[in-house]
Amino acid sequence: MKLWGGRFTKETNRLVHNFNASISFDQKFYRQDIRGSIAHVTMLAKQGILSETDRDIIINGLKGILSDIENGTLEFSPESEDIHSFIEQNLIERVGEAGKRLHTGRSRNDQVALDMKLYTRDELDEIDALLKNLLTSILKVMEEHLETYMPGFTHLQKAQPITLSHHFGAYFEMFRRDRSRICDIRSRMNLCPLGSGALAGTTYPLDRDYTASLLEFDGPTLNSMDSVSDRDYLIELLSALSTIMMHLSRFSEEIIIWNSNEYRFVEIDDSYSTGSSIMPQKKNPDIAELVRGKTGRVYGALMSLLTTMKGIPLAYNKDMQEDKELSFDAIDTVKGCLTLFTGMIDTMKFNQSVMESSAKNGFTNATDAADYLVNHGVPFRDAHGIVGQLVLFCIEKNISLDDMSLEEFQAISPVFEKDIYEAISLKTCVEKRTTIGAPGKEAMIRVIENCKDYLNL
Ligand code: ARG
């Protein structure tokens, strides 16, 4: 049964019905659809547009539908065009005449705009909570590894020594920004479109402020044409989700490298790894790879929706139905990735000694050796050249700077004294970097305090 059969003399072609129908995916927001309808009839009754008796009959019917869907006694029918038709038809079957008054002063255009906003708002809150969990796990590693020295890289070449705490701190900042983007989107989108009708409002004396407050919006939207055709918040959402995935993907890439046989900085727990059907020795970082791989489909959703929206004249057009599967898939993908990634971090082992010896053997203290010379009056450009010679010497002998004898140091520059060893020890190199944002323990402790406050820990 169609909601709009009156004007038609022929049945819809079966393929047309299937092509047009959205019930297979918009059933995802049955809860929001019912919530919106309850608010709508509550407002209609307050305004005297609907009797209080009809209001109560409708609300009871809707609550019955909700519990029947949730306990599995009511199944979504593929014969219905969409979730809105499904619920309205079911209501009419249950409560009769009163059910036919539900759609007074409403169109599916403002109804779907509302449902999608309510759904997105709920999901934004869930994504925010998952980001907070991830940040809590990251912070734990930051607190535990203030003195776990490792090489910091540029160009994937060992550059200067840092700590694992500092490295994880970089991701803390990224996911902190992601949360603030989610929060911005939530506050910008939080205006209620219900009451906009098909495109031009309605002739009923609706109280849109009241409906908005019942549904915990900050107020009603201010242009009915925009209300039914605004999908900006979904584009913003997909953009923020893409950024989250980009961060997770970079992090995954590092973990894949760190977990490799060559690096062995970390070991992914057995429970988060998979094996090979042919090579018995393998333990693969599939979760990190899948997270990295799934980034593509979230970016794809963003590009799809931008492209879908670019040629649509005002106001509602059916193209907009395409927003749903894309957004649902991207939201579910991000939620899955955040959950799995957090579990992987929580169970991962960090090989401190491997990280530390990697930092020692990669000349990550070369800059500090040059700074030592500068502190003894050598101009930086000359110091750079002298340390270059030291490095060349070490490469030939296959040793690190710390392994050179004082005579060998002094043969290259007489400025070097016994205290050079202390000056270029990993610990000194890191701990002297005490300005805020740097890896030194003193600076990191201040940052960790800030992170704790931010997470209310
Ligand atoms: N399934 C539709 C959508 O997702 C609902 C709105 C239908 N409105 C209409 N005028 N056909 O956009």
PDB file of N, CA and C in Angstrom, residues 105-114 117 191-204 206 208 220-231 313-317 320:
ATOM      1  N   GLY A 105      -0.039  18.304   8.870  1.00  0.00           N
ATOM      2  CA  GLY A 105       0.971  19.372   8.998  1.00  0.00           C
ATOM      3  C   GLY A 105       2.390  18.860   8.870  1.00  0.00           C
ATOM      4  N   ARG A 106       2.594  17.784   8.137  1.00  0.00           N
ATOM      5  CA  ARG A 106       3.932  17.226   8.004  1.00  0.00           C
ATOM      6  C   ARG A 106       4.077  16.621   6.617  1.00  0.00           C
ATOM      7  N   SER A 107       5.289  16.593   6.116  1.00  0.00           N
ATOM      8  CA  SER A 107       5.596  15.942   4.842  1.00  0.00           C
ATOM      9  C   SER A 107       6.700  14.938   5.115  1.00  0.00           C
ATOM     10  N   ARG A 108       6.850  13.963   4.230  1.00  0.00           N
ATOM     11  CA  ARG A 108       7.987  13.075   4.440  1.00  0.00           C
ATOM     12  C   ARG A 108       9.314  13.818   4.270  1.00  0.00           C
ATOM     13  N   ASN A 109       9.243  14.966   3.575  1.00  0.00           N
ATOM     14  CA  ASN A 109      10.497  15.712   3.376  1.00  0.00           C
ATOM     15  C   ASN A 109      11.039  16.290   4.680  1.00  0.00           C
ATOM     16  N   ASP A 110      10.143  16.897   5.481  1.00  0.00           N
ATOM     17  CA  ASP A 110      10.662  17.389   6.768  1.00  0.00           C
ATOM     18  C   ASP A 110      10.818  16.241   7.759  1.00  0.00           C
ATOM     19  N   GLN A 111      10.017  15.192   7.550  1.00  0.00           N
ATOM     20  CA  GLN A 111      10.113  14.029   8.431  1.00  0.00           C
ATOM     21  C   GLN A 111      11.470  13.332   8.271  1.00  0.00           C
ATOM     22  N   VAL A 112      11.867  13.116   7.020  1.00  0.00           N
ATOM     23  CA  VAL A 112      13.148  12.417   6.811  1.00  0.00           C
ATOM     24  C   VAL A 112      14.319  13.318   7.201  1.00  0.00           C
ATOM     25  N   ALA A 113      14.142  14.624   6.985  1.00  0.00           N
ATOM     26  CA  ALA A 113      15.211  15.555   7.396  1.00  0.00           C
ATOM     27  C   ALA A 113      15.395  15.467   8.909  1.00  0.00           C
ATOM     28  N   LEU A 114      14.261  15.377   9.622  1.00  0.00           N
ATOM     29  CA  LEU A 114      14.342  15.253  11.084  1.00  0.00           C
ATOM     30  C   LEU A 114      14.969  13.921  11.497  1.00  0.00           C
ATOM     31  N   LYS A 117      18.618  13.770  11.023  1.00  0.00           N
ATOM     32  CA  LYS A 117      19.341  14.612  11.991  1.00  0.00           C
ATOM     33  C   LYS A 117      19.376  13.957  13.369  1.00  0.00           C
ATOM     34  N   LEU A 191      19.414  22.188  14.899  1.00  0.00           N
ATOM     35  CA  LEU A 191      18.185  22.966  14.709  1.00  0.00           C
ATOM     36  C   LEU A 191      17.155  22.046  14.066  1.00  0.00           C
ATOM     37  N   CYS A 192      15.909  22.191  14.496  1.00  0.00           N
ATOM     38  CA  CYS A 192      14.882  21.213  14.124  1.00  0.00           C
ATOM     39  C   CYS A 192      14.164  21.569  12.806  1.00  0.00           C
ATOM     40  N   PRO A 193      14.197  20.671  11.827  1.00  0.00           N
ATOM     41  CA  PRO A 193      13.543  20.960  10.540  1.00  0.00           C
ATOM     42  C   PRO A 193      12.038  20.663  10.527  1.00  0.00           C
ATOM     43  N   LEU A 194      11.540  19.951  11.554  1.00  0.00           N
ATOM     44  CA  LEU A 194      10.134  19.542  11.503  1.00  0.00           C
ATOM     45  C   LEU A 194       9.227  20.777  11.516  1.00  0.00           C
ATOM     46  N   GLY A 195       8.203  20.737  10.653  1.00  0.00           N
ATOM     47  CA  GLY A 195       7.323  21.898  10.528  1.00  0.00           C
ATOM     48  C   GLY A 195       7.616  22.660   9.240  1.00  0.00           C
ATOM     49  N   SER A 196       8.646  22.214   8.522  1.00  0.00           N
ATOM     50  CA  SER A 196       8.963  22.868   7.247  1.00  0.00           C
ATOM     51  C   SER A 196       8.070  22.347   6.125  1.00  0.00           C
ATOM     52  N   GLY A 197       7.359  21.241   6.407  1.00  0.00           N
ATOM     53  CA  GLY A 197       6.456  20.688   5.398  1.00  0.00           C
ATOM     54  C   GLY A 197       7.235  20.145   4.218  1.00  0.00           C
ATOM     55  N   ALA A 198       6.586  20.157   3.052  1.00  0.00           N
ATOM     56  CA  ALA A 198       7.247  19.642   1.851  1.00  0.00           C
ATOM     57  C   ALA A 198       8.375  20.573   1.438  1.00  0.00           C
ATOM     58  N   LEU A 199       8.121  21.879   1.506  1.00  0.00           N
ATOM     59  CA  LEU A 199       9.140  22.889   1.201  1.00  0.00           C
ATOM     60  C   LEU A 199       8.756  24.281   1.671  1.00  0.00           C
ATOM     61  N   ALA A 200       7.447  24.507   1.880  1.00  0.00           N
ATOM     62  CA  ALA A 200       6.997  25.878   2.110  1.00  0.00           C
ATOM     63  C   ALA A 200       6.243  26.042   3.427  1.00  0.00           C
ATOM     64  N   GLY A 201       6.625  25.244   4.438  1.00  0.00           N
ATOM     65  CA  GLY A 201       5.915  25.338   5.713  1.00  0.00           C
ATOM     66  C   GLY A 201       4.515  24.775   5.584  1.00  0.00           C
ATOM     67  N   THR A 202       3.641  25.120   6.529  1.00  0.00           N
ATOM     68  CA  THR A 202       2.257  24.632   6.438  1.00  0.00           C
ATOM     69  C   THR A 202       1.313  25.761   6.817  1.00  0.00           C
ATOM     70  N   THR A 203       0.015  25.509   6.609  1.00  0.00           N
ATOM     71  CA  THR A 203      -0.981  26.524   6.971  1.00  0.00           C
ATOM     72  C   THR A 203      -1.503  26.300   8.391  1.00  0.00           C
ATOM     73  N   TYR A 204      -1.084  25.200   9.012  1.00  0.00           N
ATOM     74  CA  TYR A 204      -1.517  24.936  10.396  1.00  0.00           C
ATOM     75  C   TYR A 204      -0.724  25.813  11.374  1.00  0.00           C
ATOM     76  N   LEU A 206       1.360  25.594  13.667  1.00  0.00           N
ATOM     77  CA  LEU A 206       2.321  24.754  14.387  1.00  0.00           C
ATOM     78  C   LEU A 206       3.139  25.596  15.367  1.00  0.00           C
ATOM     79  N   ARG A 208       6.647  25.488  16.254  1.00  0.00           N
ATOM     80  CA  ARG A 208       7.906  24.830  15.899  1.00  0.00           C
ATOM     81  C   ARG A 208       8.935  24.910  17.029  1.00  0.00           C
ATOM     82  N   PRO A 220      14.096  25.967  16.084  1.00  0.00           N
ATOM     83  CA  PRO A 220      13.707  25.505  14.747  1.00  0.00           C
ATOM     84  C   PRO A 220      14.638  26.072  13.669  1.00  0.00           C
ATOM     85  N   THR A 221      14.727  25.389  12.537  1.00  0.00           N
ATOM     86  CA  THR A 221      15.460  25.945  11.381  1.00  0.00           C
ATOM     87  C   THR A 221      14.679  27.149  10.858  1.00  0.00           C
ATOM     88  N   LEU A 222      15.351  28.052  10.141  1.00  0.00           N
ATOM     89  CA  LEU A 222      14.710  29.326   9.793  1.00  0.00           C
ATOM     90  C   LEU A 222      14.291  29.479   8.333  1.00  0.00           C
ATOM     91  N   ASN A 223      14.551  28.469   7.513  1.00  0.00           N
ATOM     92  CA  ASN A 223      14.065  28.556   6.138  1.00  0.00           C
ATOM     93  C   ASN A 223      13.588  27.174   5.711  1.00  0.00           C
ATOM     94  N   SER A 224      12.296  27.079   5.390  1.00  0.00           N
ATOM     95  CA  SER A 224      11.715  25.749   5.156  1.00  0.00           C
ATOM     96  C   SER A 224      12.317  25.065   3.925  1.00  0.00           C
ATOM     97  N   MET A 225      12.694  25.858   2.901  1.00  0.00           N
ATOM     98  CA  MET A 225      13.290  25.242   1.702  1.00  0.00           C
ATOM     99  C   MET A 225      14.661  24.666   2.032  1.00  0.00           C
ATOM    100  N   ASP A 226      15.437  25.413   2.782  1.00  0.00           N
ATOM    101  CA  ASP A 226      16.757  24.928   3.194  1.00  0.00           C
ATOM    102  C   ASP A 226      16.608  23.716   4.118  1.00  0.00           C
ATOM    103  N   SER A 227      15.634  23.787   5.016  1.00  0.00           N
ATOM    104  CA  SER A 227      15.467  22.715   6.011  1.00  0.00           C
ATOM    105  C   SER A 227      15.330  21.347   5.386  1.00  0.00           C
ATOM    106  N   VAL A 228      14.529  21.268   4.305  1.00  0.00           N
ATOM    107  CA  VAL A 228      14.262  19.954   3.713  1.00  0.00           C
ATOM    108  C   VAL A 228      15.347  19.530   2.719  1.00  0.00           C
ATOM    109  N   SER A 229      16.246  20.436   2.413  1.00  0.00           N
ATOM    110  CA  SER A 229      17.260  20.047   1.422  1.00  0.00           C
ATOM    111  C   SER A 229      18.687  20.275   1.913  1.00  0.00           C
ATOM    112  N   ASP A 230      18.819  20.578   3.192  1.00  0.00           N
ATOM    113  CA  ASP A 230      20.168  20.758   3.753  1.00  0.00           C
ATOM    114  C   ASP A 230      20.772  19.405   4.095  1.00  0.00           C
ATOM    115  N   ARG A 231      21.902  19.101   3.474  1.00  0.00           N
ATOM    116  CA  ARG A 231      22.659  17.902   3.864  1.00  0.00           C
ATOM    117  C   ARG A 231      24.096  18.302   4.231  1.00  0.00           C
ATOM    118  N   PRO A 313      18.708  21.340  -7.543  1.00  0.00           N
ATOM    119  CA  PRO A 313      18.025  22.629  -7.319  1.00  0.00           C
ATOM    120  C   PRO A 313      17.167  22.529  -6.063  1.00  0.00           C
ATOM    121  N   LEU A 314      16.815  23.685  -5.485  1.00  0.00           N
ATOM    122  CA  LEU A 314      15.942  23.667  -4.310  1.00  0.00           C
ATOM    123  C   LEU A 314      14.568  23.144  -4.711  1.00  0.00           C
ATOM    124  N   ALA A 315      13.811  22.447  -3.924  1.00  0.00           N
ATOM    125  CA  ALA A 315      14.202  22.104  -2.561  1.00  0.00           C
ATOM    126  C   ALA A 315      14.499  20.595  -2.548  1.00  0.00           C
ATOM    127  N   TYR A 316      13.594  19.753  -1.983  1.00  0.00           N
ATOM    128  CA  TYR A 316      13.867  18.314  -1.917  1.00  0.00           C
ATOM    129  C   TYR A 316      13.839  17.676  -3.304  1.00  0.00           C
ATOM    130  N   ASN A 317      14.774  16.808  -3.560  1.00  0.00           N
ATOM    131  CA  ASN A 317      14.776  15.945  -4.742  1.00  0.00           C
ATOM    132  C   ASN A 317      15.180  14.559  -4.271  1.00  0.00           C
ATOM    133  N   MET A 320      18.508  12.953  -2.872  1.00  0.00           N
ATOM    134  CA  MET A 320      18.977  13.082  -1.485  1.00  0.00           C
ATOM    135  C   MET A 320      18.829  11.803  -0.678  1.00  0.00           C
TER     136      MET A 320
END
